[in-house]
PDB file of C-alpha atoms in Angstrom:
ATOM      1  CA  MET A  16     -16.289   2.262  -7.636  1.00 86.00           C
ATOM      2  CA  THR A  17     -17.225   3.636  -4.213  1.00 94.00           C
ATOM      3  CA  ALA A  18     -14.691   4.968  -1.699  1.00 95.00           C
ATOM      4  CA  ARG A  19     -15.224   1.830   0.401  1.00 95.00           C
ATOM      5  CA  GLU A  20     -14.585  -0.440  -2.554  1.00 95.00           C
ATOM      6  CA  TYR A  21     -11.448   1.469  -3.534  1.00 97.00           C
ATOM      7  CA  ALA A  22     -10.136   1.255   0.033  1.00 97.00           C
ATOM      8  CA  GLU A  23     -10.927  -2.482  -0.003  1.00 96.00           C
ATOM      9  CA  ALA A  24      -9.031  -2.949  -3.279  1.00 97.00           C
ATOM     10  CA  TRP A  25      -5.919  -1.334  -1.774  1.00 98.00           C
ATOM     11  CA  TYR A  26      -6.410  -3.280   1.467  1.00 97.00           C
ATOM     12  CA  GLN A  27      -6.516  -6.609  -0.366  1.00 96.00           C
ATOM     13  CA  CYS A  28      -3.485  -5.855  -2.552  1.00 96.00           C
ATOM     14  CA  LEU A  29      -1.467  -5.192   0.617  1.00 97.00           C
ATOM     15  CA  ARG A  30      -2.922  -8.090   2.581  1.00 96.00           C
ATOM     16  CA  GLU A  31      -2.349 -10.708  -0.108  1.00 95.00           C
ATOM     17  CA  PRO A  32       0.018  -9.111  -2.604  1.00 94.00           C
ATOM     18  CA  GLU A  33       0.356 -10.270  -6.165  1.00 94.00           C
ATOM     19  CA  THR A  34       3.969  -9.613  -7.019  1.00 92.00           C
ATOM     20  CA  HIS A  35       6.179  -9.463 -10.052  1.00 89.00           C
ATOM     21  CA  VAL A  36       9.962  -9.646  -9.918  1.00 88.00           C
ATOM     22  CA  GLN A  37      11.768  -7.628 -12.531  1.00 82.00           C
ATOM     23  CA  PRO A  38      15.087  -9.336 -13.187  1.00 77.00           C
ATOM     24  CA  VAL A  39      18.158  -7.155 -13.163  1.00 65.00           C
ATOM     25  CA  ILE A  40      20.918  -7.782 -15.652  1.00 59.00           C
ATOM     26  CA  ILE A  41      24.155  -6.215 -14.575  1.00 55.00           C
ATOM     27  CA  SER A  42      26.378  -5.473 -17.521  1.00 54.00           C
ATOM     28  CA  THR A  43      29.669  -3.802 -18.217  1.00 54.00           C
ATOM     29  CA  GLY A  44      30.326  -1.469 -21.089  1.00 54.00           C
ATOM     30  CA  THR A  45      32.802  -2.405 -23.817  1.00 54.00           C
ATOM     31  CA  GLY A  46      33.361   1.197 -24.805  1.00 52.00           C
ATOM     32  CA  HIS A  47      31.812   0.628 -28.229  1.00 55.00           C
ATOM     33  CA  GLY A  48      28.160   1.241 -27.365  1.00 53.00           C
ATOM     34  CA  THR A  49      27.386  -2.411 -26.723  1.00 49.00           C
ATOM     35  CA  PHE A  50      27.035  -4.164 -23.386  1.00 45.00           C
ATOM     36  CA  VAL A  51      28.029  -7.634 -22.273  1.00 46.00           C
ATOM     37  CA  ALA A  52      26.491  -9.295 -19.232  1.00 45.00           C
ATOM     38  CA  ASP A  53      28.913  -9.485 -16.305  1.00 45.00           C
ATOM     39  CA  LEU A  54      27.738 -12.438 -14.232  1.00 43.00           C
ATOM     40  CA  ASP A  55      30.307 -11.770 -11.516  1.00 42.00           C
ATOM     41  CA  VAL A  56      28.622  -8.500 -10.530  1.00 42.00           C
ATOM     42  CA  GLY A  57      25.219  -8.160  -8.892  1.00 42.00           C
ATOM     43  CA  ASN A  58      23.240  -8.849  -5.818  1.00 42.00           C
ATOM     44  CA  TRP A  59      22.452 -12.508  -6.389  1.00 40.00           C
ATOM     45  CA  ARG A  60      21.425 -13.189  -2.798  1.00 41.00           C
ATOM     46  CA  SER A  61      18.299 -11.051  -3.286  1.00 46.00           C
ATOM     47  CA  GLY A  62      17.431 -12.835  -6.505  1.00 54.00           C
ATOM     48  CA  GLY A  63      19.010 -10.149  -8.656  1.00 57.00           C
ATOM     49  CA  GLY A  64      15.766  -8.293  -9.217  1.00 74.00           C
ATOM     50  CA  GLN A  65      13.245  -5.867  -7.846  1.00 87.00           C
ATOM     51  CA  THR A  66       9.802  -6.872  -6.580  1.00 90.00           C
ATOM     52  CA  TYR A  67       6.707  -4.942  -7.590  1.00 93.00           C
ATOM     53  CA  VAL A  68       3.248  -5.268  -6.047  1.00 94.00           C
ATOM     54  CA  ARG A  69       0.089  -5.065  -8.161  1.00 96.00           C
ATOM     55  CA  THR A  70      -2.157  -2.285  -6.850  1.00 97.00           C
ATOM     56  CA  PRO A  71      -5.334  -0.656  -8.164  1.00 97.00           C
ATOM     57  CA  ALA A  72      -2.990   2.008  -9.605  1.00 96.00           C
ATOM     58  CA  GLY A  73      -0.696  -0.489 -11.328  1.00 95.00           C
ATOM     59  CA  PHE A  74       2.509  -2.071 -10.087  1.00 95.00           C
ATOM     60  CA  ARG A  75       4.364  -0.259  -7.308  1.00 94.00           C
ATOM     61  CA  ASP A  76       7.895  -0.885  -6.054  1.00 92.00           C
ATOM     62  CA  GLU A  77       7.829  -3.005  -2.894  1.00 93.00           C
ATOM     63  CA  ARG A  78      10.659  -0.898  -1.437  1.00 93.00           C
ATOM     64  CA  ALA A  79       8.634   2.292  -1.962  1.00 94.00           C
ATOM     65  CA  ILE A  80       5.718   0.732  -0.088  1.00 96.00           C
ATOM     66  CA  GLY A  81       7.992  -0.233   2.783  1.00 95.00           C
ATOM     67  CA  ARG A  82       9.584   3.219   2.883  1.00 95.00           C
ATOM     68  CA  ALA A  83       6.187   4.934   2.946  1.00 96.00           C
ATOM     69  CA  VAL A  84       4.978   2.763   5.844  1.00 96.00           C
ATOM     70  CA  TYR A  85       8.254   3.356   7.711  1.00 96.00           C
ATOM     71  CA  ASP A  86       7.928   7.119   7.155  1.00 96.00           C
ATOM     72  CA  MET A  87       4.407   7.008   8.614  1.00 97.00           C
ATOM     73  CA  LEU A  88       5.700   5.233  11.704  1.00 96.00           C
ATOM     74  CA  GLN A  89       8.403   7.899  12.134  1.00 97.00           C
ATOM     75  CA  SER A  90       6.014  10.826  11.581  1.00 96.00           C
ATOM     76  CA  LYS A  91       5.276  13.495  14.175  1.00 97.00           C
ATOM     77  CA  ARG A  92       1.572  13.283  13.269  1.00 96.00           C
ATOM     78  CA  PRO A  93      -0.381  10.816  15.468  1.00 96.00           C
ATOM     79  CA  ASP A  94      -2.714   9.834  12.599  1.00 94.00           C
ATOM     80  CA  ASP A  95       0.241   8.901  10.380  1.00 96.00           C
ATOM     81  CA  VAL A  96       1.768   6.789  13.161  1.00 97.00           C
ATOM     82  CA  LEU A  97      -1.563   5.009  13.652  1.00 97.00           C
ATOM     83  CA  TYR A  98      -1.873   4.404   9.900  1.00 97.00           C
ATOM     84  CA  GLY A  99       1.668   3.019   9.783  1.00 97.00           C
ATOM     85  CA  LYS A 100       0.822   0.591  12.594  1.00 97.00           C
ATOM     86  CA  LEU A 101      -2.410  -0.457  10.885  1.00 97.00           C
ATOM     87  CA  LEU A 102      -0.596  -1.011   7.586  1.00 97.00           C
ATOM     88  CA  GLY A 103       1.982  -3.130   9.403  1.00 95.00           C
ATOM     89  CA  ARG A 104      -0.868  -5.329  10.641  1.00 96.00           C
ATOM     90  CA  VAL A 105      -2.329  -5.590   7.128  1.00 96.00           C
ATOM     91  CA  ILE A 106       1.009  -6.470   5.531  1.00 94.00           C
ATOM     92  CA  THR A 107       1.808  -9.121   8.150  1.00 93.00           C
ATOM     93  CA  GLY A 108      -1.677 -10.638   7.856  1.00 91.00           C
ATOM     94  CA  ILE A 109      -2.898 -10.030  11.401  1.00 92.00           C
ATOM     95  CA  SER A 110      -5.885  -7.883  10.493  1.00 92.00           C
ATOM     96  CA  VAL A 111      -9.423  -8.715   9.399  1.00 91.00           C
ATOM     97  CA  ALA A 112      -9.876 -10.563   6.111  1.00 92.00           C
ATOM     98  CA  SER A 113     -11.916  -7.737   4.594  1.00 93.00           C
ATOM     99  CA  LEU A 114     -13.004  -4.189   5.371  1.00 94.00           C
ATOM    100  CA  LEU A 115     -16.410  -4.974   3.903  1.00 93.00           C
ATOM    101  CA  ARG A 116     -19.113  -7.492   4.610  1.00 88.00           C
ATOM    102  CA  SER A 117     -21.716  -8.781   2.186  1.00 77.00           C
ATOM    103  CA  GLY A 118     -22.286  -6.232  -0.488  1.00 68.00           C
ATOM    104  CA  SER A 119     -20.390  -3.026   0.029  1.00 71.00           C
ATOM    105  CA  SER A 120     -21.214  -2.171   3.640  1.00 84.00           C
ATOM    106  CA  TRP A 121     -18.443  -1.777   6.202  1.00 89.00           C
ATOM    107  CA  HIS A 122     -17.215  -4.626   8.371  1.00 86.00           C
ATOM    108  CA  GLN A 123     -19.130  -4.979  11.680  1.00 85.00           C
ATOM    109  CA  ASN A 124     -16.479  -2.872  13.463  1.00 90.00           C
ATOM    110  CA  ARG A 125     -17.174   0.135  11.279  1.00 91.00           C
ATOM    111  CA  GLU A 126     -14.786   2.619  12.893  1.00 94.00           C
ATOM    112  CA  SER A 127     -11.874   0.197  12.679  1.00 94.00           C
ATOM    113  CA  ALA A 128     -12.686  -0.639   9.046  1.00 95.00           C
ATOM    114  CA  ILE A 129     -12.804   3.057   8.136  1.00 96.00           C
ATOM    115  CA  ARG A 130      -9.443   3.655   9.846  1.00 96.00           C
ATOM    116  CA  TYR A 131      -7.853   0.737   7.959  1.00 97.00           C
ATOM    117  CA  GLY A 132      -9.337   2.172   4.765  1.00 97.00           C
ATOM    118  CA  LEU A 133      -7.873   5.579   5.577  1.00 98.00           C
ATOM    119  CA  ALA A 134      -4.468   3.996   6.172  1.00 98.00           C
ATOM    120  CA  CYS A 135      -4.573   2.197   2.826  1.00 98.00           C
ATOM    121  CA  LEU A 136      -5.720   5.240   0.874  1.00 98.00           C
ATOM    122  CA  THR A 137      -3.192   7.505   2.596  1.00 98.00           C
ATOM    123  CA  LEU A 138      -0.513   5.064   1.461  1.00 98.00           C
ATOM    124  CA  ALA A 139      -2.023   5.014  -2.030  1.00 98.00           C
ATOM    125  CA  VAL A 140      -1.773   8.803  -2.301  1.00 97.00           C
ATOM    126  CA  GLN A 141       1.841   8.662  -1.101  1.00 96.00           C
ATOM    127  CA  LEU A 142       2.524   6.095  -3.834  1.00 96.00           C
ATOM    128  CA  ASP A 143       1.235   8.528  -6.477  1.00 96.00           C
ATOM    129  CA  ASP A 144      -2.251   7.140  -7.024  1.00 97.00           C
ATOM    130  CA  PRO A 145      -4.290  10.208  -8.008  1.00 96.00           C
ATOM    131  CA  GLU A 146      -7.486   8.104  -8.043  1.00 97.00           C
ATOM    132  CA  ALA A 147      -7.149   7.601  -4.266  1.00 98.00           C
ATOM    133  CA  GLU A 148      -7.456  11.290  -3.374  1.00 98.00           C
ATOM    134  CA  LYS A 149     -11.246  11.566  -3.723  1.00 98.00           C
ATOM    135  CA  PRO A 150     -12.038   8.315  -1.851  1.00 98.00           C
ATOM    136  CA  LEU A 151      -9.568   9.375   0.880  1.00 98.00           C
ATOM    137  CA  ALA A 152     -11.427  12.672   1.345  1.00 98.00           C
ATOM    138  CA  GLU A 153     -14.759  10.804   1.443  1.00 97.00           C
ATOM    139  CA  LEU A 154     -13.524   8.400   4.127  1.00 97.00           C
ATOM    140  CA  ARG A 155     -12.189  11.286   6.227  1.00 96.00           C
ATOM    141  CA  LYS A 156     -15.666  12.843   6.155  1.00 97.00           C
ATOM    142  CA  GLU A 157     -17.277   9.501   6.945  1.00 95.00           C
ATOM    143  CA  LEU A 158     -15.018   8.947   9.965  1.00 95.00           C
ATOM    144  CA  ALA A 159     -15.649  12.479  11.245  1.00 94.00           C
ATOM    145  CA  ALA A 160     -19.419  11.940  10.968  1.00 92.00           C
ATOM    146  CA  PHE A 161     -19.168   8.540  12.679  1.00 88.00           C
ATOM    147  CA  VAL A 162     -17.074   9.904  15.563  1.00 88.00           C
ATOM    148  CA  ARG A 163     -19.521  12.823  16.091  1.00 87.00           C
ATOM    149  CA  SER A 164     -22.539  10.488  16.264  1.00 79.00           C
TER     150      SER A 164
END
């Protein structure tokens, strides 16, 4: 998979997330090594579970994704702030439908597509996706070459 395709995979999983809710069973101990469900305890208003988003690196905690984007927005580094803003656009669905056009070439606004890809792969690395590190480095080089030209 090329760096562009990997960035696109992360982009799509954030744009139109496939989620899984892991139910939480709150229980109380009996003191004898067994547990009995305590239905009076728990956060039922939130559905009583945790939501996970399917990513190219497997399921990731939705709260961890939100925290990582928030941390980018609060960063002192201008690139991180930009990436946080771009990810906010992706997550809320107000960005382009795809970073790529037919085949595996970049969207017509190449610089913007590369920056969205960088945002997604930066997030991926922060969410412990070791496979995202090489494509992230490749996109950084591609953006630098594009900006110089």
